[in-house]
Coordinates of N, CA and C in Angstrom, one line a residue:
M1 N 83.3 31.2 92.3 CA 82.5 32.4 92.4 C 82.8 33.2 93.6
K2 N 83.7 32.9 94.9 CA 84.3 33.5 95.7 C 85.2 34.5 95.1
K3 N 85.8 34.3 94.0 CA 86.7 35.5 93.7 C 85.7 36.3 93.3
M4 N 84.5 36.1 92.3 CA 83.8 37.1 92.0 C 83.3 38.1 93.3
K5 N 82.9 37.4 94.2 CA 82.6 38.0 95.5 C 83.5 39.0 95.9
V6 N 84.8 38.6 96.1 CA 86.1 39.5 96.3 C 85.8 40.5 95.3
W7 N 85.9 40.5 94.1 CA 86.3 41.3 93.2 C 85.6 42.4 93.3
H8 N 84.3 42.1 93.4 CA 83.0 42.8 93.5 C 83.0 43.8 94.6
A9 N 83.4 43.2 95.9 CA 83.5 44.1 96.5 C 84.5 45.1 96.7
V10 N 85.8 44.6 96.0 CA 87.0 45.4 96.2 C 87.0 46.6 94.8
V11 N 85.8 46.4 93.9 CA 85.6 47.0 93.3 C 84.6 48.2 93.7
A12 N 83.7 48.0 94.4 CA 82.4 48.6 95.3 C 83.2 49.4 96.3
L13 N 84.5 48.9 97.4 CA 85.0 49.6 97.9 C 85.7 50.7 97.3
A14 N 86.5 50.7 96.1 CA 87.2 51.4 95.0 C 86.4 52.8 94.9
V15 N 85.3 52.3 94.1 CA 84.4 53.4 93.7 C 83.6 54.1 94.8
G16 N 84.0 53.5 95.9 CA 82.8 54.2 97.1 C 84.0 55.5 97.5
F17 N 85.2 54.6 97.5 CA 86.0 55.7 98.1 C 86.4 56.8 97.2
V18 N 86.6 56.4 95.8 CA 86.5 57.7 94.9 C 85.6 58.6 94.6
G19 N 84.5 58.0 95.0 CA 83.2 58.9 95.2 C 83.2 59.8 96.5
T20 N 83.7 59.0 97.5 CA 83.9 60.2 98.5 C 84.8 61.2 98.4
V21 N 85.9 60.8 98.0 CA 86.7 62.0 97.9 C 86.4 63.0 96.9
L22 N 85.8 62.6 95.6 CA 85.2 63.6 94.8 C 84.1 64.5 95.3
A23 N 83.1 63.7 96.1 CA 82.3 64.5 96.6 C 82.3 65.4 98.0
V24 N 83.5 65.4 98.5 CA 83.8 66.1 99.5 C 84.2 67.3 99.3
P25 N 83.4 68.5 99.6 CA 83.8 69.8 98.7 C 85.3 70.5 99.3
G26 N 85.9 71.3 98.4 CA 87.3 71.8 98.7 C 87.0 73.2 99.6
T27 N 87.9 73.6 99.9 CA 87.9 74.8 100.6 C 87.5 75.9 99.8
A28 N 86.4 77.0 100.0 CA 85.9 78.0 99.5 C 86.4 78.9 100.1
H29 N 86.7 79.9 99.4 CA 87.0 81.2 99.8 C 85.9 82.4 99.4
A30 N 85.3 83.0 100.1 CA 84.5 83.9 99.4 C 84.1 84.8 100.8
C31 N 83.8 86.3 100.0 CA 83.8 87.4 100.7 C 82.5 87.4 101.6
S32 N 82.4 87.5 102.7 CA 81.1 87.1 103.6 C 81.0 88.9 104.4
C33 N 80.1 89.4 103.9 CA 79.6 90.7 104.7 C 78.5 90.6 106.1
V34 N 78.7 91.0 106.9 CA 77.8 91.1 107.9 C 76.9 92.5 107.5
A35 N 75.5 92.4 107.6 CA 74.7 93.1 107.3 C 74.6 94.4 108.1
L36 N 75.1 95.6 107.8 CA 74.8 96.4 108.9 C 74.1 97.8 108.0
A37 N 73.3 98.5 108.8 CA 72.9 99.9 108.1 C 73.8 100.4 107.8
P38 N 73.5 101.4 106.8 CA 74.4 101.9 105.9 C 74.9 103.1 106.7
Q39 N 74.0 103.6 107.9 CA 74.6 104.9 108.7 C 75.5 104.3 109.6
S40 N 75.5 102.8 110.1 CA 76.2 102.3 110.8 C 77.9 102.3 110.3
V41 N 77.4 101.9 109.0 CA 78.9 101.8 108.1 C 79.6 103.0 108.2
I42 N 79.0 104.0 107.7 CA 79.4 105.4 107.5 C 79.9 105.9 109.0
E43 N 79.3 105.6 110.2 CA 79.5 105.8 111.3 C 81.2 105.3 111.6
Q44 N 81.5 104.1 111.5 CA 82.2 103.3 111.9 C 83.6 103.6 110.7
S45 N 83.1 104.4 109.6 CA 84.3 104.6 108.7 C 85.2 105.8 109.4
D46 N 86.4 105.9 108.5 CA 87.4 107.1 108.9 C 87.1 108.0 108.1
A47 N 86.8 107.6 106.9 CA 86.7 108.8 105.9 C 86.0 108.5 104.5
V48 N 85.0 109.3 104.0 CA 84.0 108.8 102.6 C 85.1 109.8 101.3
V49 N 84.8 109.4 100.6 CA 85.3 110.6 99.5 C 84.4 109.8 98.0
L50 N 84.1 110.9 97.4 CA 84.0 111.0 95.8 C 85.3 111.1 94.9
G51 N 85.6 110.1 94.4 CA 86.5 110.2 93.4 C 86.9 109.5 92.5
T52 N 88.1 109.7 91.9 CA 88.3 108.9 90.7 C 89.1 108.1 90.3
A53 N 89.2 106.9 90.1 CA 91.0 106.4 90.2 C 91.3 106.3 89.0
V54 N 92.6 106.6 88.9 CA 93.5 107.1 87.9 C 94.9 106.4 87.6
E55 N 94.8 105.5 88.6 CA 96.0 104.4 88.5 C 95.8 103.5 89.4
V56 N 96.5 102.3 88.9 CA 96.3 100.9 89.7 C 97.7 100.3 90.0
R57 N 98.1 99.7 91.0 CA 99.5 99.0 91.3 C 98.8 97.4 91.8
E58 N 99.3 96.6 90.9 CA 98.8 95.2 91.5 C 99.8 94.7 92.3
E59 N 99.7 94.3 93.7 CA 101.0 93.5 94.4 C 100.1 92.1 94.6
T60 N 101.3 91.0 95.3 CA 100.7 89.8 95.5 C 99.2 89.7 96.1
N61 N 98.9 90.3 96.9 CA 97.3 89.8 97.6 C 96.4 91.1 97.4
S62 N 97.1 92.1 96.8 CA 96.3 93.5 97.0 C 96.2 94.2 95.9
R63 N 95.6 95.6 95.6 CA 96.0 96.1 94.8 C 95.5 97.6 95.4
T64 N 96.7 98.7 94.7 CA 96.7 100.1 95.6 C 96.2 100.7 94.3
Y65 N 95.2 102.0 94.5 CA 94.8 102.7 93.4 C 94.8 103.9 94.0
V66 N 95.2 104.7 93.0 CA 95.5 106.2 93.4 C 94.2 106.8 92.8
V67 N 93.8 107.8 93.5 CA 92.2 108.2 93.7 C 92.6 109.8 93.7
E68 N 92.0 110.5 92.4 CA 92.0 111.8 92.6 C 90.5 112.3 93.4
V69 N 90.5 112.7 94.3 CA 89.5 113.3 95.0 C 88.6 114.6 95.0
K70 N 87.7 114.2 94.5 CA 86.8 115.7 94.1 C 86.0 116.1 95.4
Q71 N 85.6 115.2 96.6 CA 84.9 115.7 97.7 C 85.0 115.0 98.8
S72 N 85.2 115.2 100.0 CA 85.3 114.4 100.9 C 84.2 114.6 102.1
Y73 N 84.1 113.6 102.9 CA 83.0 113.6 103.9 C 83.8 113.1 105.3
R74 N 83.3 113.5 106.2 CA 83.8 113.4 107.9 C 85.0 113.4 108.3
Q75 N 85.7 113.8 107.1 CA 87.1 114.9 107.6 C 87.7 115.0 105.8
R76 N 88.7 116.0 106.1 CA 89.1 116.5 104.8 C 90.7 115.5 104.5
V77 N 90.5 115.0 103.0 CA 91.5 113.9 103.1 C 92.2 114.7 101.9
P78 N 93.5 114.4 101.2 CA 94.5 115.3 100.4 C 93.7 114.9 98.9
A79 N 94.0 115.7 98.0 CA 93.4 115.7 96.8 C 93.8 114.7 96.1
R80 N 94.7 114.0 96.4 CA 95.1 112.6 95.8 C 95.7 111.5 97.1
I81 N 94.9 110.8 97.0 CA 95.0 109.3 97.6 C 95.3 108.1 97.4
E82 N 95.9 107.3 97.9 CA 96.0 105.8 97.8 C 95.1 105.0 98.5
V83 N 94.6 104.1 97.7 CA 93.5 103.0 98.6 C 93.9 101.6 98.1
R84 N 94.0 101.2 99.4 CA 94.8 99.7 99.4 C 93.9 98.6 99.3
T85 N 93.5 97.7 98.6 CA 92.1 96.7 98.9 C 92.6 95.3 98.6
P86 N 92.1 94.3 99.1 CA 92.8 93.0 98.5 C 92.5 92.8 97.1
S87 N 93.2 92.1 96.4 CA 93.0 92.3 94.8 C 92.1 91.6 94.3
Q88 N 91.5 90.6 95.2 CA 90.1 90.0 94.8 C 88.7 89.7 95.6
S89 N 87.9 90.0 94.7 CA 86.3 90.7 95.6 C 86.0 89.3 96.7
A90 N 86.6 88.0 96.2 CA 86.3 86.9 97.1 C 86.9 87.1 98.4
A91 N 88.0 88.0 98.5 CA 88.8 88.5 99.6 C 88.0 89.5 100.3
C92 N 87.0 90.1 99.9 CA 86.4 91.6 100.2 C 87.0 92.6 99.5
G93 N 87.8 92.5 98.0 CA 88.7 93.5 97.6 C 87.5 94.3 96.8
V94 N 87.6 95.9 96.8 CA 87.1 96.5 96.0 C 87.7 96.8 94.6
E95 N 86.5 96.7 93.4 CA 87.3 96.6 92.3 C 87.3 98.4 91.5
L96 N 87.8 98.9 91.3 CA 87.7 100.2 90.7 C 88.1 100.3 89.3
T97 N 87.0 101.3 88.6 CA 87.3 100.8 86.8 C 88.3 102.6 86.7
L98 N 89.3 102.2 86.2 CA 90.2 103.6 86.3 C 89.4 104.3 85.2
G99 N 89.3 105.8 85.4 CA 88.7 107.1 84.8 C 87.1 107.3 85.4
Q100 N 86.5 105.9 86.4 CA 85.0 106.5 86.6 C 85.0 106.9 87.8
E101 N 84.2 107.9 88.4 CA 84.1 108.4 89.4 C 83.1 107.4 90.1
R102 N 83.5 107.6 91.5 CA 82.4 107.0 92.2 C 82.9 106.8 93.9
F103 N 81.8 107.1 94.8 CA 81.9 107.2 96.0 C 83.0 105.8 96.7
L104 N 83.8 106.1 97.7 CA 84.4 105.0 98.5 C 84.6 105.6 99.8
V105 N 83.9 104.3 100.8 CA 84.0 104.4 102.4 C 85.4 103.7 102.5
L106 N 85.9 104.9 103.4 CA 87.5 104.3 103.7 C 87.7 104.2 105.1
S107 N 89.0 103.2 105.1 CA 89.6 103.0 106.8 C 90.8 103.6 106.8
A108 N 91.3 103.8 108.0 CA 92.8 104.2 107.9 C 93.7 102.7 108.1
P109 N 94.7 102.8 107.8 CA 95.5 101.6 107.6 C 95.8 101.2 109.1
V110 N 96.1 99.8 109.1 CA 96.2 99.1 110.3 C 97.7 99.2 110.5
D111 N 98.7 99.3 109.7 CA 100.3 99.4 110.1 C 100.5 100.4 109.5
G112 N 101.9 100.6 110.2 CA 102.4 102.0 109.6 C 102.1 103.2 110.8
P113 N 102.7 104.4 110.2 CA 102.4 105.7 110.9 C 101.2 106.0 109.9
A114 N 100.3 106.8 110.6 CA 98.9 108.0 110.3 C 99.8 108.3 108.9
D115 N 99.4 108.2 107.8 CA 99.4 109.1 106.6 C 98.3 109.6 105.8
P116 N 97.8 110.6 105.9 CA 96.4 111.3 105.3 C 96.6 110.9 104.0
T117 N 97.3 109.8 102.9 CA 97.4 110.0 102.0 C 97.1 108.3 101.5
H118 N 97.3 107.5 102.7 CA 97.1 105.8 102.3 C 95.8 105.3 103.4
W119 N 94.9 104.8 102.6 CA 93.6 104.4 103.3 C 93.4 102.6 102.7
R120 N 92.4 102.0 103.1 CA 91.6 101.0 103.1 C 90.5 100.9 102.4
A121 N 90.4 100.2 101.8 CA 89.0 99.9 101.5 C 88.6 98.5 101.4
S122 N 87.1 98.3 101.8 CA 86.8 96.7 102.1 C 85.6 97.0 101.0
L123 N 85.0 95.9 100.6 CA 84.0 95.6 99.7 C 82.7 95.8 100.6
C124 N 82.7 95.4 101.9 CA 81.8 95.1 102.7 C 81.4 96.2 103.3
S125 N 82.1 97.5 103.1 CA 82.2 98.8 103.4 C 81.2 99.6 102.2
N126 N 81.5 99.0 101.2 CA 81.4 99.8 99.8 C 80.1 99.3 99.1
L127 N 79.0 98.7 99.6 CA 77.7 98.4 99.1 C 76.7 99.0 98.9
M128 N 76.8 100.0 99.3 CA 75.3 101.1 99.7 C 75.7 102.0 98.6
S129 N 74.5 102.6 98.3 CA 74.1 103.5 97.3 C 74.7 105.0 97.3
A130 N 74.6 105.7 96.7 CA 75.1 107.4 96.6 C 73.7 107.9 97.1
D131 N 72.5 107.5 97.5 CA 71.9 108.1 98.3 C 72.1 107.8 99.5
D132 N 72.6 106.6 100.4 CA 72.6 106.4 101.0 C 74.0 107.3 102.0
I133 N 75.2 107.4 100.9 CA 76.1 108.3 101.5 C 75.8 109.8 101.7
H134 N 75.1 110.3 100.9 CA 74.5 111.4 100.9 C 73.3 111.7 102.0
A135 N 72.8 110.7 102.4 CA 72.0 110.8 104.0 C 72.8 110.9 105.1
Y136 N 73.8 110.0 105.2 CA 74.5 109.8 106.4 C 75.6 110.4 106.2
A137 N 76.7 110.9 105.2 CA 77.9 111.1 105.4 C 78.0 112.6 105.9
G138 N 77.0 113.3 105.9 CA 77.1 114.9 106.2 C 77.5 115.7 105.1
A139 N 77.9 116.8 105.7 CA 78.6 118.0 104.4 C 79.8 117.8 103.9
S140 N 79.6 118.0 102.7 CA 81.0 117.4 101.5 C 82.1 118.4 102.2
L141 N 83.1 118.0 101.9 CA 84.6 119.1 102.2 C 85.3 118.7 101.2
A142 N 85.7 120.2 100.6 CA 86.9 120.3 99.8 C 88.1 119.7 100.0
P143 N 89.0 118.5 99.3 CA 90.0 117.9 99.3 C 91.0 119.0 99.9
V144 N 91.9 118.3 100.8 CA 93.3 119.3 101.1 C 94.2 119.6 99.9
G145 N 94.4 120.7 99.5 CA 95.2 120.9 98.1 C 94.6 121.1 96.9
A146 N 93.0 121.1 97.3 CA 92.1 121.6 95.8 C 91.7 122.5 96.0
L147 N 91.9 123.4 96.9 CA 91.2 124.8 97.1 C 92.2 126.0 96.4
D148 N 91.7 127.0 96.0 CA 92.6 127.9 95.4 C 92.9 128.8 96.6
S149 N 94.2 129.3 96.5 CA 95.0 130.0 97.6 C 94.4 131.1 98.2
A150 N 93.2 131.7 97.3 CA 92.9 132.6 97.8 C 91.7 132.5 99.1
N151 N 91.4 131.2 99.2 CA 90.5 130.6 100.2 C 90.5 129.8 100.8
D152 N 92.2 129.5 100.8 CA 92.7 128.3 101.8 C 93.3 128.9 102.9
D153 N 92.8 128.6 103.8 CA 93.4 129.1 105.4 C 94.1 127.9 106.1
G154 N 94.8 127.3 105.1 CA 96.0 126.6 105.6 C 96.8 127.1 106.8
P155 N 97.9 126.0 107.3 CA 98.7 126.6 108.0 C 99.6 127.6 107.9
G156 N 100.1 128.4 108.2 CA 101.2 129.5 107.7 C 100.5 130.7 106.7
E157 N 99.1 130.7 106.5 CA 98.5 131.2 105.4 C 97.3 132.2 106.4
L158 N 97.4 133.4 105.9 CA 96.3 134.3 106.6 C 95.3 134.8 105.6
S159 N 94.1 134.5 106.2 CA 92.8 135.0 105.0 C 93.1 136.4 105.0
A160 N 92.0 136.9 103.6 CA 92.0 138.1 103.7 C 91.2 138.7 104.3
G161 N 90.2 138.2 105.4 CA 89.6 139.2 106.1 C 90.5 139.0 107.4
V162 N 91.4 138.0 107.6 CA 92.5 138.5 109.1 C 93.4 139.6 108.6
I163 N 94.1 139.7 107.1 CA 94.5 140.5 106.7 C 93.9 141.8 106.9
A164 N 92.7 142.4 106.4 CA 91.9 143.3 106.8 C 91.7 144.0 108.3
G165 N 91.8 142.8 108.9 CA 91.7 143.4 110.4 C 92.9 143.9 110.7
I166 N 93.9 143.5 110.7 CA 95.3 143.8 110.9 C 95.4 145.2 110.4
V167 N 95.6 145.5 109.1 CA 95.3 146.5 108.8 C 94.3 147.5 109.2
V168 N 93.2 147.1 109.7 CA 92.2 148.2 110.3 C 92.8 148.4 111.6
G169 N 93.0 147.7 112.1 CA 93.5 147.7 113.7 C 94.8 148.6 113.9
A170 N 95.6 148.6 113.0 CA 96.8 149.4 112.6 C 96.6 150.5 112.5
V171 N 95.9 151.0 111.8 CA 95.3 152.4 111.2 C 94.7 153.0 112.4
G172 N 93.9 152.2 113.1 CA 93.1 152.6 114.2 C 94.2 153.4 115.3
G173 N 95.1 152.3 115.3 CA 96.2 152.5 116.4 C 96.8 153.8 116.5
L174 N 96.8 154.0 114.9 CA 97.8 155.1 114.7 C 96.9 156.1 115.1
V175 N 95.7 156.5 114.5 CA 95.0 157.5 114.9 C 94.6 158.0 116.0
V176 N 94.6 156.6 117.3 CA 94.5 157.0 118.4 C 95.6 157.8 119.0
L177 N 97.0 156.8 118.5 CA 98.4 157.5 119.2 C 98.6 158.9 118.5
A178 N 98.2 159.4 117.4 CA 98.2 161.0 116.6 C 97.3 161.6 117.6
A179 N 96.2 161.3 118.0 CA 95.1 162.3 118.7 C 96.2 162.2 120.1
A180 N 96.4 161.1 120.8 CA 96.7 161.3 122.1 C 98.0 162.2 122.1
G181 N 98.9 162.0 121.0 CA 100.3 163.3 121.0 C 99.5 164.6 120.7
V182 N 98.6 164.8 120.0 CA 98.2 166.3 119.8 C 97.4 166.7 120.9
A183 N 97.0 166.0 121.6 CA 96.3 166.5 123.2 C 97.4 166.7 124.1
V184 N 98.4 165.9 124.2 CA 99.3 166.3 125.0 C 100.5 167.5 124.8
A185 N 100.6 167.7 123.5 CA 101.2 168.7 122.7 C 100.6 170.2 123.4
R186 N 99.5 170.0 123.1 CA 98.5 171.6 123.8 C 98.3 171.7 125.0
R187 N 98.5 170.6 126.0 CA 98.6 170.9 127.3 C 99.5 171.4 127.6
F188 N 100.9 171.0 127.1 CA 102.1 171.6 127.1 C 102.6 172.9 126.8
R189 N 101.5 173.8 126.2 CA 101.7 175.1 125.5 C 101.3 176.0 126.4

């Protein structure tokens, strides 16, 4: 009888131990976003774009999308950018569908020199609707390199208005010089 009680105690302890080990939850990894108002999310962002993912590169813990930008907000960005995000939504990664246009709220990269073609995206910053983005992101801007050359006033280029002003100023200067020359010639006759 004594052997039976010891045996029952050993079995009960073993079952209790296994049950305890199995009942202890494992480490869970999930994206946890602090609820912020859409206006705050946009104000804290570095850029907002409307674009289409055209390529994706998988890396160990991240993924980089090549995005063709149709419109940008908050600042002009290049017409083609790279957006890096964690590869899993559980790590707050944004999942883009190739060929599908969508808004992206972006942050500048934390490492390396500032490069206007490299950005980061987090799921937490990209949960709002298109209506919220339109309401708070401000006026849309054409991406750098997407304008036709006649309207692009980039560095080293003069607009048609500036060129017209230079021509009118030069012609006016010549007319004034010619009139002054005629006046001086009449005076010395």
